[in-house]
PDB file of C-alpha atoms in Angstrom:
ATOM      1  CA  UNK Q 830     -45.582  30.011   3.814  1.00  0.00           C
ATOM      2  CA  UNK Q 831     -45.585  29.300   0.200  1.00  0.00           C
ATOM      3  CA  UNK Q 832     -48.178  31.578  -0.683  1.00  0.00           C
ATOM      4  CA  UNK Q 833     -45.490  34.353  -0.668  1.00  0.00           C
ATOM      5  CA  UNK Q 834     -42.728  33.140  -3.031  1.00  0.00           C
ATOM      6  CA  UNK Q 835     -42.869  35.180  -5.971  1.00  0.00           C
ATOM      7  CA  UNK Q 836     -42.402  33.648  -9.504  1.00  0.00           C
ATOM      8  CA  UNK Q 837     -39.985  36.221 -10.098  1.00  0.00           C
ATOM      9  CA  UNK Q 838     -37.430  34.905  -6.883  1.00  0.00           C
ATOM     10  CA  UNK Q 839     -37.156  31.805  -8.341  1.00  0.00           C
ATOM     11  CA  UNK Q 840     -36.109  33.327 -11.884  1.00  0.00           C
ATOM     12  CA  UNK Q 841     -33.647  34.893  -9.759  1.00  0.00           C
ATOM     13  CA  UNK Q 842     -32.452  31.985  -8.215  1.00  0.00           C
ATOM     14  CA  UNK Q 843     -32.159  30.420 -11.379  1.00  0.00           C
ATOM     15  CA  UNK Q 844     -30.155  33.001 -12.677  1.00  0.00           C
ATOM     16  CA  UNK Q 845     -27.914  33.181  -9.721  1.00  0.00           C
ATOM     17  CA  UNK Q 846     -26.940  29.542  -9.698  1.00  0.00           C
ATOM     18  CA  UNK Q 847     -26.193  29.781 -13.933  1.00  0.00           C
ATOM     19  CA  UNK Q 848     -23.804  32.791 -13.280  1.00  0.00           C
ATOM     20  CA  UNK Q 849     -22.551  32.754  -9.166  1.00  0.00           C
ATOM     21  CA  UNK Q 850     -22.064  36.052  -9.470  1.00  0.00           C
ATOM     22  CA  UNK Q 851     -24.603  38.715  -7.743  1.00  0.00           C
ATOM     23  CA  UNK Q 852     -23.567  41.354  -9.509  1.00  0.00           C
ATOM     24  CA  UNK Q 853     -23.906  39.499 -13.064  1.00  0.00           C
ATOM     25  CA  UNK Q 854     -27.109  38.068 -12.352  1.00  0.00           C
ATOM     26  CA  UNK Q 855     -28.553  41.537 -10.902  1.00  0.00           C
ATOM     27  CA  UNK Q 856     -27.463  42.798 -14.642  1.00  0.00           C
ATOM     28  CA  UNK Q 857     -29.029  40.119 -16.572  1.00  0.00           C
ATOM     29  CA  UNK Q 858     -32.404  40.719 -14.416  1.00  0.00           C
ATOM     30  CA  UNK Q 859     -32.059  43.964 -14.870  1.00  0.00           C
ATOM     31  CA  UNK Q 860     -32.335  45.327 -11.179  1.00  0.00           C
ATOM     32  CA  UNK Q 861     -29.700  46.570  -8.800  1.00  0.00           C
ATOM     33  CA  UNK Q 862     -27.369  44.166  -6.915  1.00  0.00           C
ATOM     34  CA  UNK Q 863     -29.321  45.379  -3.654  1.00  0.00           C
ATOM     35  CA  UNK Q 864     -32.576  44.851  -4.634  1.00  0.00           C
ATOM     36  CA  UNK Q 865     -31.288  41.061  -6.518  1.00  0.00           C
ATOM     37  CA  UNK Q 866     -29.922  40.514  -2.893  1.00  0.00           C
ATOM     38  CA  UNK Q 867     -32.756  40.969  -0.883  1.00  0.00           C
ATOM     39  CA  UNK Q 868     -35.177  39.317  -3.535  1.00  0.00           C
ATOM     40  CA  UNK Q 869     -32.779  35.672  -3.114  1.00  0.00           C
ATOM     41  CA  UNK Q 870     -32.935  36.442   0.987  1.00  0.00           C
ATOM     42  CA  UNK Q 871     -36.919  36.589   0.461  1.00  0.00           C
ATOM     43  CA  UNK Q 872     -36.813  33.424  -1.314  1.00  0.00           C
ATOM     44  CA  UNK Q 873     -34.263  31.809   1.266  1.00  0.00           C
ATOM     45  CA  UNK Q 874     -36.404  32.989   4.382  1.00  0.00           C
ATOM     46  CA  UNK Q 875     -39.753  31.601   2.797  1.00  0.00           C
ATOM     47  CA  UNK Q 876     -38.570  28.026   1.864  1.00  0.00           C
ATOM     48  CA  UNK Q 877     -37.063  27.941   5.440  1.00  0.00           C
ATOM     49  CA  UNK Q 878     -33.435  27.164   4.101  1.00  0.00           C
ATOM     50  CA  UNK Q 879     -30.001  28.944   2.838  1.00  0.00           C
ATOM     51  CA  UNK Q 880     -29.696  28.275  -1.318  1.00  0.00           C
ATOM     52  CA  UNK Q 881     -26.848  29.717  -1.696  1.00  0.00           C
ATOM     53  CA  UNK Q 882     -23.435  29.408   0.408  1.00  0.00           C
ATOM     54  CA  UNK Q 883     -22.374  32.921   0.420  1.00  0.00           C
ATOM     55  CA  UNK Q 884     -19.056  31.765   2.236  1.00  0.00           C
ATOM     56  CA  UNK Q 885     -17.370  29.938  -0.796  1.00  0.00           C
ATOM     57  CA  UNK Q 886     -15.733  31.875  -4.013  1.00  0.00           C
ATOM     58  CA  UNK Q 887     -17.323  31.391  -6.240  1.00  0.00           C
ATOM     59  CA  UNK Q 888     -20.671  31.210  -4.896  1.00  0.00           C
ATOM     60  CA  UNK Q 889     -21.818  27.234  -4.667  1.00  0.00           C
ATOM     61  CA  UNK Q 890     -25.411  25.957  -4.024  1.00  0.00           C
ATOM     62  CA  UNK Q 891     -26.055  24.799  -0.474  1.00  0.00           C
ATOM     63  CA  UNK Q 892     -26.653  20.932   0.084  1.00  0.00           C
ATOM     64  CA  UNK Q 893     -30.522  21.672   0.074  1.00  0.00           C
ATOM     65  CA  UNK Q 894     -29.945  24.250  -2.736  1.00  0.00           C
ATOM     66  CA  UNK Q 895     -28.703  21.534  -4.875  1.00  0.00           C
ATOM     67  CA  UNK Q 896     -32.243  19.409  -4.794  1.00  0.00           C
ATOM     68  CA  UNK Q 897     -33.809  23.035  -4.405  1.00  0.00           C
ATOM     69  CA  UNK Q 898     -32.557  24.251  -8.174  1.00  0.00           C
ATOM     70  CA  UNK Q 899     -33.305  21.283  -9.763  1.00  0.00           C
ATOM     71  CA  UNK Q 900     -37.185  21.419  -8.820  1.00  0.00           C
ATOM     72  CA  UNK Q 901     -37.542  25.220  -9.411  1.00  0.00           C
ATOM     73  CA  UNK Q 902     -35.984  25.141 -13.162  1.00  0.00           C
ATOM     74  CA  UNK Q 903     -38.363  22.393 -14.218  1.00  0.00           C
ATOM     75  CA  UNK Q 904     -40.649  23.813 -12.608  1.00  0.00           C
ATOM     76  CA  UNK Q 905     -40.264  27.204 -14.645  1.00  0.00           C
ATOM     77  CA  UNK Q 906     -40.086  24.846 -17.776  1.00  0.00           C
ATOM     78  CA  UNK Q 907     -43.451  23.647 -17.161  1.00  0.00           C
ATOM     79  CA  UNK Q 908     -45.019  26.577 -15.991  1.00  0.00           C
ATOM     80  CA  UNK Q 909     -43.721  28.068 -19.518  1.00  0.00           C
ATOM     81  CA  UNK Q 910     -44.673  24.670 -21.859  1.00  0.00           C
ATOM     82  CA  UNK Q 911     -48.149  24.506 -19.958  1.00  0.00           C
ATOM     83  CA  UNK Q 912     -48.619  28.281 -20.980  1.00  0.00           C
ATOM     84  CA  UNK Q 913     -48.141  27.944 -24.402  1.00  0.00           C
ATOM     85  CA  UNK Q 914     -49.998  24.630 -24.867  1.00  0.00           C
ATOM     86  CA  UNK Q 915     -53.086  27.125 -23.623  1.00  0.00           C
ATOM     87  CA  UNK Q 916     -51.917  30.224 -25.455  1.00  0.00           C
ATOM     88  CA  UNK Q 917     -52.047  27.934 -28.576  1.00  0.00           C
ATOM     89  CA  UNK Q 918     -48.859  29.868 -30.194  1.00  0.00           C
ATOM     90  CA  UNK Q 919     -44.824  27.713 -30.117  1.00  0.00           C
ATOM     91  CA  UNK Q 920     -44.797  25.918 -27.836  1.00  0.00           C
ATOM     92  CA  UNK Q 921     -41.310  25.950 -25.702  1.00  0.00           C
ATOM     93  CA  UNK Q 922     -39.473  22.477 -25.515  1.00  0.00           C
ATOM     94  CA  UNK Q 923     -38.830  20.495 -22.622  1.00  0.00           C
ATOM     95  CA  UNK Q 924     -34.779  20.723 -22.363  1.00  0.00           C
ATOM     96  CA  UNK Q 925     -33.319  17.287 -21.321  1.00  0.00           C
ATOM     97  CA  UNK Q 926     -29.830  18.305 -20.235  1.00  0.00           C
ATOM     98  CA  UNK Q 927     -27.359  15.595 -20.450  1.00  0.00           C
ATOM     99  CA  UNK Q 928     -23.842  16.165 -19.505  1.00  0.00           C
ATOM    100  CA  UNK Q 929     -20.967  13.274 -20.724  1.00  0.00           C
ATOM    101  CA  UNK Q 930     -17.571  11.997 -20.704  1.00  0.00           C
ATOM    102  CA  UNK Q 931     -15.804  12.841 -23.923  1.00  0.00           C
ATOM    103  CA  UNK Q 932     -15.670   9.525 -25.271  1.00  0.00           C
ATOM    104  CA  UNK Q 933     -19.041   8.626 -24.560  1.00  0.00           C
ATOM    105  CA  UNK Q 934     -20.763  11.710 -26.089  1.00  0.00           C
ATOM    106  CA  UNK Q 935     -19.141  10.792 -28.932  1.00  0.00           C
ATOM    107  CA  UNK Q 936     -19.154   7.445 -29.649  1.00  0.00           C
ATOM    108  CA  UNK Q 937     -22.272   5.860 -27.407  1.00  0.00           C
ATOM    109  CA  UNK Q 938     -24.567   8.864 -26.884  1.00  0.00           C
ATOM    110  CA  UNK Q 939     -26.120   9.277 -30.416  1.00  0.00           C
ATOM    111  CA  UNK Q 940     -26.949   5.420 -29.988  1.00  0.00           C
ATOM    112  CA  UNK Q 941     -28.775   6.092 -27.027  1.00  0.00           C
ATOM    113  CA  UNK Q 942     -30.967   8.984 -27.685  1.00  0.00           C
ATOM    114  CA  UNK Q 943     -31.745   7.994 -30.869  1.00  0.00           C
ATOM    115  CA  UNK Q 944     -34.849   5.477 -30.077  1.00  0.00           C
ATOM    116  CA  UNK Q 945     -36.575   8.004 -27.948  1.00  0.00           C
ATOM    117  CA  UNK Q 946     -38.280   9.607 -30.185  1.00  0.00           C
ATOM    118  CA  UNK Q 947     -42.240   9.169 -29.512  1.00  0.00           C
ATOM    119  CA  UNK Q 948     -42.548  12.857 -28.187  1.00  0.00           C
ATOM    120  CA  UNK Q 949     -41.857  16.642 -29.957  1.00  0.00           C
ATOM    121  CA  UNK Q 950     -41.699  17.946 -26.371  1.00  0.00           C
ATOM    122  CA  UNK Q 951     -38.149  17.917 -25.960  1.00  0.00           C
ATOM    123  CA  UNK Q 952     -34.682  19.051 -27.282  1.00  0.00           C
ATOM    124  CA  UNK Q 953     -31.698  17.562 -25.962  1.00  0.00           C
ATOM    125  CA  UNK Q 954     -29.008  19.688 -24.598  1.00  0.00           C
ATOM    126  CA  UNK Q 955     -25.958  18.142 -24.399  1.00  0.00           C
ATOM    127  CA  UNK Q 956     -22.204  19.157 -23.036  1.00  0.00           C
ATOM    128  CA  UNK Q 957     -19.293  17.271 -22.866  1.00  0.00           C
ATOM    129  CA  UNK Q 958     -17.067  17.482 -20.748  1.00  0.00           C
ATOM    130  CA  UNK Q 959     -14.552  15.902 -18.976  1.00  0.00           C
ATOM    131  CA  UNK Q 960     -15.918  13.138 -16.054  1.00  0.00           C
ATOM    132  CA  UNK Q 961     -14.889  14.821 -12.878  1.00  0.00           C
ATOM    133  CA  UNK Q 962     -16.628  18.086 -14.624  1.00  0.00           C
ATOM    134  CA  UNK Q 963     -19.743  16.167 -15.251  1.00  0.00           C
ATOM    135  CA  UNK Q 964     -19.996  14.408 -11.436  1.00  0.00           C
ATOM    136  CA  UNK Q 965     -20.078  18.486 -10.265  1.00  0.00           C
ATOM    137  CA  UNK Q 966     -22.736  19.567 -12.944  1.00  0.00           C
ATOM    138  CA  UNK Q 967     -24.924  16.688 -11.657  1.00  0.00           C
ATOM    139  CA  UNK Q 968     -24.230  17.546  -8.178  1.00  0.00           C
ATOM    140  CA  UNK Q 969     -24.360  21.195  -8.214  1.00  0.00           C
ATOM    141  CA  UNK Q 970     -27.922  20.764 -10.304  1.00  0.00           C
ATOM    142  CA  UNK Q 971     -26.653  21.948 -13.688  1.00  0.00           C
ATOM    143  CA  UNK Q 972     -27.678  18.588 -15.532  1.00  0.00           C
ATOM    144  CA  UNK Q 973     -30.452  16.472 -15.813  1.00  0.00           C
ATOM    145  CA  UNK Q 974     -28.424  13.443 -16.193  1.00  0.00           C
ATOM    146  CA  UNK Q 975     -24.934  12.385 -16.496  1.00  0.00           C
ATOM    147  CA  UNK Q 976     -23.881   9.500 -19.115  1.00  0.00           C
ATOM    148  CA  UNK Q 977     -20.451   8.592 -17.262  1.00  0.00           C
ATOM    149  CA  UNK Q 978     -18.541   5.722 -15.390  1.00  0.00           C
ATOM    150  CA  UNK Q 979     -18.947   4.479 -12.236  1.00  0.00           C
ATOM    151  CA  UNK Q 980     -18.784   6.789  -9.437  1.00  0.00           C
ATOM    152  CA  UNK Q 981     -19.102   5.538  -6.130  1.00  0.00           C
ATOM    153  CA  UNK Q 982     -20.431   8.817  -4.739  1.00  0.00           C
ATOM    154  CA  UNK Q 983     -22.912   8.846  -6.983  1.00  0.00           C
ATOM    155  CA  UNK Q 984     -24.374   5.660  -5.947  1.00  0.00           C
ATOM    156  CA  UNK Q 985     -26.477   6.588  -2.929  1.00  0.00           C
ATOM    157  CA  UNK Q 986     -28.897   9.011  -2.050  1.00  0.00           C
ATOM    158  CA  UNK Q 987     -29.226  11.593  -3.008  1.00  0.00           C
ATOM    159  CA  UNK Q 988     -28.795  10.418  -6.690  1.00  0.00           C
ATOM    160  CA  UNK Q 989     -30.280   7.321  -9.056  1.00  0.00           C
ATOM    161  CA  UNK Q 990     -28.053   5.395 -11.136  1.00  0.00           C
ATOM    162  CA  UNK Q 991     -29.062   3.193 -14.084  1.00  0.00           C
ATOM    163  CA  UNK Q 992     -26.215   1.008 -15.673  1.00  0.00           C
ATOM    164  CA  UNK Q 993     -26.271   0.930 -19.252  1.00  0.00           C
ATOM    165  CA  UNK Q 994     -23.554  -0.851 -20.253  1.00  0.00           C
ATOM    166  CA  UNK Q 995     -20.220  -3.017 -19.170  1.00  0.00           C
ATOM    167  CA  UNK Q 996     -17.615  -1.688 -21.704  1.00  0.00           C
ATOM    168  CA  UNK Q 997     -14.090  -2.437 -21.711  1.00  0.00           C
ATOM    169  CA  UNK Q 998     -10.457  -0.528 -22.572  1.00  0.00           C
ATOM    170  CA  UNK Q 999      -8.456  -2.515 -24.768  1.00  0.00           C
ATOM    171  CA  UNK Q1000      -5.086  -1.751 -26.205  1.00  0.00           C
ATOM    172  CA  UNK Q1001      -5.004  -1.607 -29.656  1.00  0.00           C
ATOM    173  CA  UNK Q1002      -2.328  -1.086 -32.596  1.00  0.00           C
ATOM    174  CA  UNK Q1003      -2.448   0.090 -35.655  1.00  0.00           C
ATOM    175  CA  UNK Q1004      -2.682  -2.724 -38.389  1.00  0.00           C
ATOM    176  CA  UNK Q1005      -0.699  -3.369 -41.932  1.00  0.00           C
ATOM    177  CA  UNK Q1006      -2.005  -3.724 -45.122  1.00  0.00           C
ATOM    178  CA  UNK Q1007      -3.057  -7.788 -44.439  1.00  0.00           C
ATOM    179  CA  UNK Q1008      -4.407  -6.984 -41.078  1.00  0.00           C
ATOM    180  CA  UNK Q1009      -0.967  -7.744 -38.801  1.00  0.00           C
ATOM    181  CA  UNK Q1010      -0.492  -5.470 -35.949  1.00  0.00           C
ATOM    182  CA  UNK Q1011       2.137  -2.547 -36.305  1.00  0.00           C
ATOM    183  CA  UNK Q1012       3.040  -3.076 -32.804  1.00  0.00           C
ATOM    184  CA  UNK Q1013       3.551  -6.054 -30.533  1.00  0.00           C
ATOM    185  CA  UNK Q1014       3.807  -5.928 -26.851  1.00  0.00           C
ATOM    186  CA  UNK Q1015       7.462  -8.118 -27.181  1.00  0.00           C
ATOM    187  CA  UNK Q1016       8.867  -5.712 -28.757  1.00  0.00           C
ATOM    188  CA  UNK Q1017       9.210  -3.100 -25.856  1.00  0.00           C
ATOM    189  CA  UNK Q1018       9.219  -0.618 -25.173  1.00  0.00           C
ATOM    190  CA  UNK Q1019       5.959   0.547 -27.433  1.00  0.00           C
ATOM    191  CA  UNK Q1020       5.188   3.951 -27.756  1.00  0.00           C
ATOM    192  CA  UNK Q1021       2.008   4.903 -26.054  1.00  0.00           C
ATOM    193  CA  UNK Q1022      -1.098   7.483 -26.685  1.00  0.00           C
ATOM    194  CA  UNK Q1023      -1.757   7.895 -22.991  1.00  0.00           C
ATOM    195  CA  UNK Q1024      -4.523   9.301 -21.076  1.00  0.00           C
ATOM    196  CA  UNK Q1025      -3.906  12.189 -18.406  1.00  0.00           C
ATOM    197  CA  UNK Q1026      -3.336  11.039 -14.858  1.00  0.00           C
ATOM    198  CA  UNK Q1027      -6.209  13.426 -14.128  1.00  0.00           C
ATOM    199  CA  UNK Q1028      -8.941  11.733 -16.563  1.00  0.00           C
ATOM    200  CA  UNK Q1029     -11.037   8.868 -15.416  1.00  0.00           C
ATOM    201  CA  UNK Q1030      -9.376   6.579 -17.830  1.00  0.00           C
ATOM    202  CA  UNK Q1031      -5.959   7.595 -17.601  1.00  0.00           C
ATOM    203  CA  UNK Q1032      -6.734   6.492 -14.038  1.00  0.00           C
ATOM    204  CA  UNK Q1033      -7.469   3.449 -14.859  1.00  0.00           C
ATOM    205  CA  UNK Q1034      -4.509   2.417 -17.535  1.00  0.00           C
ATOM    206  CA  UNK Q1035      -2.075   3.909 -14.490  1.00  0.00           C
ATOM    207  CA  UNK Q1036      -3.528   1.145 -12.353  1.00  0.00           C
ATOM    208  CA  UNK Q1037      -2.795  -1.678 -14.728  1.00  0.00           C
ATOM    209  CA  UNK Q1038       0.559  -0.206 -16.201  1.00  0.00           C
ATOM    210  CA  UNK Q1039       2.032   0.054 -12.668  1.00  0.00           C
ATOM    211  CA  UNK Q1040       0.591  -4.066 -11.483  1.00  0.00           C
ATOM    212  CA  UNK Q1041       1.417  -5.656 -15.454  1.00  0.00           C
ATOM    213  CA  UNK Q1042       2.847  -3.315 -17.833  1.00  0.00           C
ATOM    214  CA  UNK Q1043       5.453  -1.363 -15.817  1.00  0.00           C
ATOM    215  CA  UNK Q1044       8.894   0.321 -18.080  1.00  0.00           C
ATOM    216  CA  UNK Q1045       7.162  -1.800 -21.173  1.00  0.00           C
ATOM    217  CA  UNK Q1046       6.236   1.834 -22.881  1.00  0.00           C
ATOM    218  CA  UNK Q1047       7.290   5.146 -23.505  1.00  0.00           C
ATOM    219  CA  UNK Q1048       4.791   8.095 -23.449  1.00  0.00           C
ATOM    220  CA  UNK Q1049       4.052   9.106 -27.323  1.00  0.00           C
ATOM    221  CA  UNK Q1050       1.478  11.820 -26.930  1.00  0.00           C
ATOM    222  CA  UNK Q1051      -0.785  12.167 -23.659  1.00  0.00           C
ATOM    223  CA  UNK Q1052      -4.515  13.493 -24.158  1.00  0.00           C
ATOM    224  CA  UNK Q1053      -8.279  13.190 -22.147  1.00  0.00           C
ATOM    225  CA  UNK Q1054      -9.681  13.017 -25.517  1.00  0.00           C
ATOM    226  CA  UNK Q1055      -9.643   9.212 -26.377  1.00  0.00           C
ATOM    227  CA  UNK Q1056     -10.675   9.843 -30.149  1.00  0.00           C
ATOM    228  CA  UNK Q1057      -7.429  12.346 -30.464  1.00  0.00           C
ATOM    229  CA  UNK Q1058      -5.565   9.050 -29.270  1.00  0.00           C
ATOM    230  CA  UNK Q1059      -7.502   6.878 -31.561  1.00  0.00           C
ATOM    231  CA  UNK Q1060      -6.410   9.027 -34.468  1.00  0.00           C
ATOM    232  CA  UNK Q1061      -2.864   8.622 -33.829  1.00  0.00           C
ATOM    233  CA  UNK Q1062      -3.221   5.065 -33.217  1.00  0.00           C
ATOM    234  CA  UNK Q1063      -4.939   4.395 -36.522  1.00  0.00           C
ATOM    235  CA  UNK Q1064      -2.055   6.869 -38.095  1.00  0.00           C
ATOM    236  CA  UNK Q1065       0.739   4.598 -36.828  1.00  0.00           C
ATOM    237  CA  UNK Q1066       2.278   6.278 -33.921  1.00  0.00           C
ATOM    238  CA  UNK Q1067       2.294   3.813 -31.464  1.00  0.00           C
ATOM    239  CA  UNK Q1068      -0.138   1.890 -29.580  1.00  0.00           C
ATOM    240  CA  UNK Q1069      -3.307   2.684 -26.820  1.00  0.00           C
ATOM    241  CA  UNK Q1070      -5.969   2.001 -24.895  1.00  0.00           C
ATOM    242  CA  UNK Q1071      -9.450   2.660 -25.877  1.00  0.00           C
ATOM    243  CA  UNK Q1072     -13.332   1.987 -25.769  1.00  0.00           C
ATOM    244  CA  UNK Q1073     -14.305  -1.315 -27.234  1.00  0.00           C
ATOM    245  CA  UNK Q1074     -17.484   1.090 -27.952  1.00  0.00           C
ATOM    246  CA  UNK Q1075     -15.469   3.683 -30.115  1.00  0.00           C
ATOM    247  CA  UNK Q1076     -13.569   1.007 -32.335  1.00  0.00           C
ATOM    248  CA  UNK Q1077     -15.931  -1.878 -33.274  1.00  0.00           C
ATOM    249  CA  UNK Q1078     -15.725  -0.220 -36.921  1.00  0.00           C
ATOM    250  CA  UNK Q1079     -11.821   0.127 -37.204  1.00  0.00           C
ATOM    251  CA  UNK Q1080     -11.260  -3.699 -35.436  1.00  0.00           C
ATOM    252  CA  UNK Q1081     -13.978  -5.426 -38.039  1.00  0.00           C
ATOM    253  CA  UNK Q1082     -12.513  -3.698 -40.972  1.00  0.00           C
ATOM    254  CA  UNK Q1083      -9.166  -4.260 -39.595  1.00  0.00           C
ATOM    255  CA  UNK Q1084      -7.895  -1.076 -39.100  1.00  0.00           C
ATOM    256  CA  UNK Q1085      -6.830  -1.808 -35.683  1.00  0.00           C
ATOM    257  CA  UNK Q1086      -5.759  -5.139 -33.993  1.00  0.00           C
ATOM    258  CA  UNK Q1087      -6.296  -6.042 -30.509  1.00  0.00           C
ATOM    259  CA  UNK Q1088      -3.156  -6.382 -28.476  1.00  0.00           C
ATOM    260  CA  UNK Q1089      -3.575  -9.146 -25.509  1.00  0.00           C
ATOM    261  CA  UNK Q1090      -6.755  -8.438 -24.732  1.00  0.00           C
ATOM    262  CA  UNK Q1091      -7.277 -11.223 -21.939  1.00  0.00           C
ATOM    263  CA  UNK Q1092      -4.130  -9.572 -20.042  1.00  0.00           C
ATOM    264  CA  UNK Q1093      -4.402  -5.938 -20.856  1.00  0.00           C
ATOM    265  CA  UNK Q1094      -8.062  -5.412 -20.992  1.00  0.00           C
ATOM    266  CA  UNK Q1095      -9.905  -2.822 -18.902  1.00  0.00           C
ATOM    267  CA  UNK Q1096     -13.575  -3.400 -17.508  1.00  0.00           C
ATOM    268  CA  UNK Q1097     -15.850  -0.431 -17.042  1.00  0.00           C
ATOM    269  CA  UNK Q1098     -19.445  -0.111 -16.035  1.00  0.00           C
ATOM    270  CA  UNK Q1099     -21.208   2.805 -18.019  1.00  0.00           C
ATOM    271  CA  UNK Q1100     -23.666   4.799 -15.829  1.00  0.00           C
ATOM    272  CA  UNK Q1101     -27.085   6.893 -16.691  1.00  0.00           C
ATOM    273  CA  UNK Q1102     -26.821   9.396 -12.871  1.00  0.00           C
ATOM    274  CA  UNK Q1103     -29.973  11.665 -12.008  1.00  0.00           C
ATOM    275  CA  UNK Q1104     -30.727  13.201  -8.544  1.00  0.00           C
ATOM    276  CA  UNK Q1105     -33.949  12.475  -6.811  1.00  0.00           C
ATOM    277  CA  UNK Q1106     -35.375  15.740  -7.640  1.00  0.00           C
ATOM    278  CA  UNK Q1107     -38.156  15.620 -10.040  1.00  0.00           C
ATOM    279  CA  UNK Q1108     -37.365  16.691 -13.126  1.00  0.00           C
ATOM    280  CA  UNK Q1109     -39.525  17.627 -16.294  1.00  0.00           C
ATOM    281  CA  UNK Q1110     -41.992  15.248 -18.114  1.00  0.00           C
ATOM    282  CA  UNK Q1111     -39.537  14.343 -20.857  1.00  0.00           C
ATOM    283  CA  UNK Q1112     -36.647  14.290 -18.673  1.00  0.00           C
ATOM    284  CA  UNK Q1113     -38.684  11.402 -16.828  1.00  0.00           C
ATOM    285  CA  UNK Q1114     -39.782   9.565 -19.927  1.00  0.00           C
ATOM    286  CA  UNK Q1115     -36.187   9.900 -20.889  1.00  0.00           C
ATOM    287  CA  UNK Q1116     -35.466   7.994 -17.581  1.00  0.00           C
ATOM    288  CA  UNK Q1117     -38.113   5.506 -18.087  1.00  0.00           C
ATOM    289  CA  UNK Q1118     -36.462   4.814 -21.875  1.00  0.00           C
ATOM    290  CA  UNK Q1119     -33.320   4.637 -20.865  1.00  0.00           C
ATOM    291  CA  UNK Q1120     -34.349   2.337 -17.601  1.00  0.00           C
ATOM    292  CA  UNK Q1121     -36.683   0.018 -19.833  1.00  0.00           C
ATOM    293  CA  UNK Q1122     -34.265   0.218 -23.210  1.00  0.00           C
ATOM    294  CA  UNK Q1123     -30.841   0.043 -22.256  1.00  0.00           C
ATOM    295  CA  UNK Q1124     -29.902  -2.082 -19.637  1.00  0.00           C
ATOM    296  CA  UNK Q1125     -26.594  -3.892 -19.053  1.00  0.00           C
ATOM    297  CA  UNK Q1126     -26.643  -7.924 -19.054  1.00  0.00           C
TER     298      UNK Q1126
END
């Protein structure tokens, strides 16, 4: 059965999952839309499943396309690396794609990546994006990996989880000249740099303002961008939860002061999320680092 794929159907499919569009991926393959169409049915009838769900708008992978995509891109990566290693010209990089939270690209990703550095093979492409974004790149076989919080889909089959760290959300104020806070939590109400009730963290802080913390603050400036509130915290504007991993700089120099942090602290467990699908060599090494390197106590 597998003796008929073409190489060329699965650059299609490829194509077709990046755009969900088979008129725009016809285009960029430069064939007709007919042609593109029957070339993805081909592919579809020879693996024995549907890729594609051609009943949702925009087009979405099919449960099996999902674990499908994953294989065939890294597979076309290799095919391609393996190629060049014998052609003896540049050889093309492995691509690692990572999707992450906001926060974490930022303040805990660098960290991360940076000790994996034993191989040329690779180039990291990263996005970041919002968490609930990131959970449907994973699942719709767009990334490689996710660097995000828990998720209890996410921890069954058929995905891997590695934890890499237990972090937690503190509130935080500004701080004066001799390292005092700007802002207590007596003297109420405080303004607050608040998450969106849509972002993973602004889910959490709603949890605990509405058990502890309820009419003790009035809503400054609301963001899914915790360095934006960060910024305004360190600028004076009021008070706000954030990262222990984005301000252990700003609380040892004293720019910011902790505010109750027994009462009003936040736990979070920060997640590494693959599929089962097997992925490219470096992607797996990179899984192997991060399993072996980073792993919460």
């Amino acid at each position: 059965m597998f003796n008929n794929i073409e190489l060329k159907w699965l650059y299609d499919a490829v194509m077709l999952e990046e755009l969900r569009s088979f008129t725009l991926a016809a285009e960029r393959r430069n064939i007709s839309q007919s042609s593109f169409s029957r070339r993805i049915q081909a592919l579809e009838n020879a693996v024995g499943f549907e890729i594609f769900n051609r009943n949702s708008n925009p087009l979405q992978l099919s449960l099996q396309g999902r674990g499908f995509i994953v294989y065939v891109r890294n597979l076309l990566g290799d095919i391609e690396y393996q190629i060049g290693k014998l052609k003896g010209g540049e050889i093309s990089k492995y691509r690692i794609n990572i999707t992450a939270a906001h926060s974490l690209s930022i303040s805990l990703l660098p960290e991360l990546i940076s000790g994996f550095a034993e191989n040329s093979d690779k180039v990291f492409n990263i996005e970041s994006i919002n968490v609930d974004e990131a959970v449907n790149n994973l699942k719709n076989g767009k990334s490689d990996f996710i660097l995000s919080f828990f998720n209890e889909e996410l921890m069954t089959s058929p995905f891997l989880h590695h934890k890499v760290l237990d972090a937690r959300l503190y509130l935080v104020s500004g701080c004066t000249a001799d390292g005092k806070p700007l802002y207590r939590l007596e003297h109420t109400p405080l303004p607050l740099m608040k998450y969106t009730n849509e972002s993973y963290m602004g889910r959490q802080v709603n949890q605990l303002l509405e058990k502890d913390f309820r009419g003790r603050f009035t809503y400054f400036c609301l963001s899914s961008m915790s360095e934006l509130l960060k910024r305004m915290v360190l600028d004076g504007h009021g008070v706000g939860w954030l990262p222990d991993y984005s301000i252990r700089e700003e609380l040892k120099e004293q720019k910011l002061c902790l505010l109750e942090p027994e009462q009003a602290s936040i736990k979070m467990g920060v997640f590494i999320y693959r599929t089962y699908s097997r992925l490219n060599p470096s992607s797996e090494r990179f899984w192997q680092y991060m399993r072996k390197r980073w792993t919460a106590i």
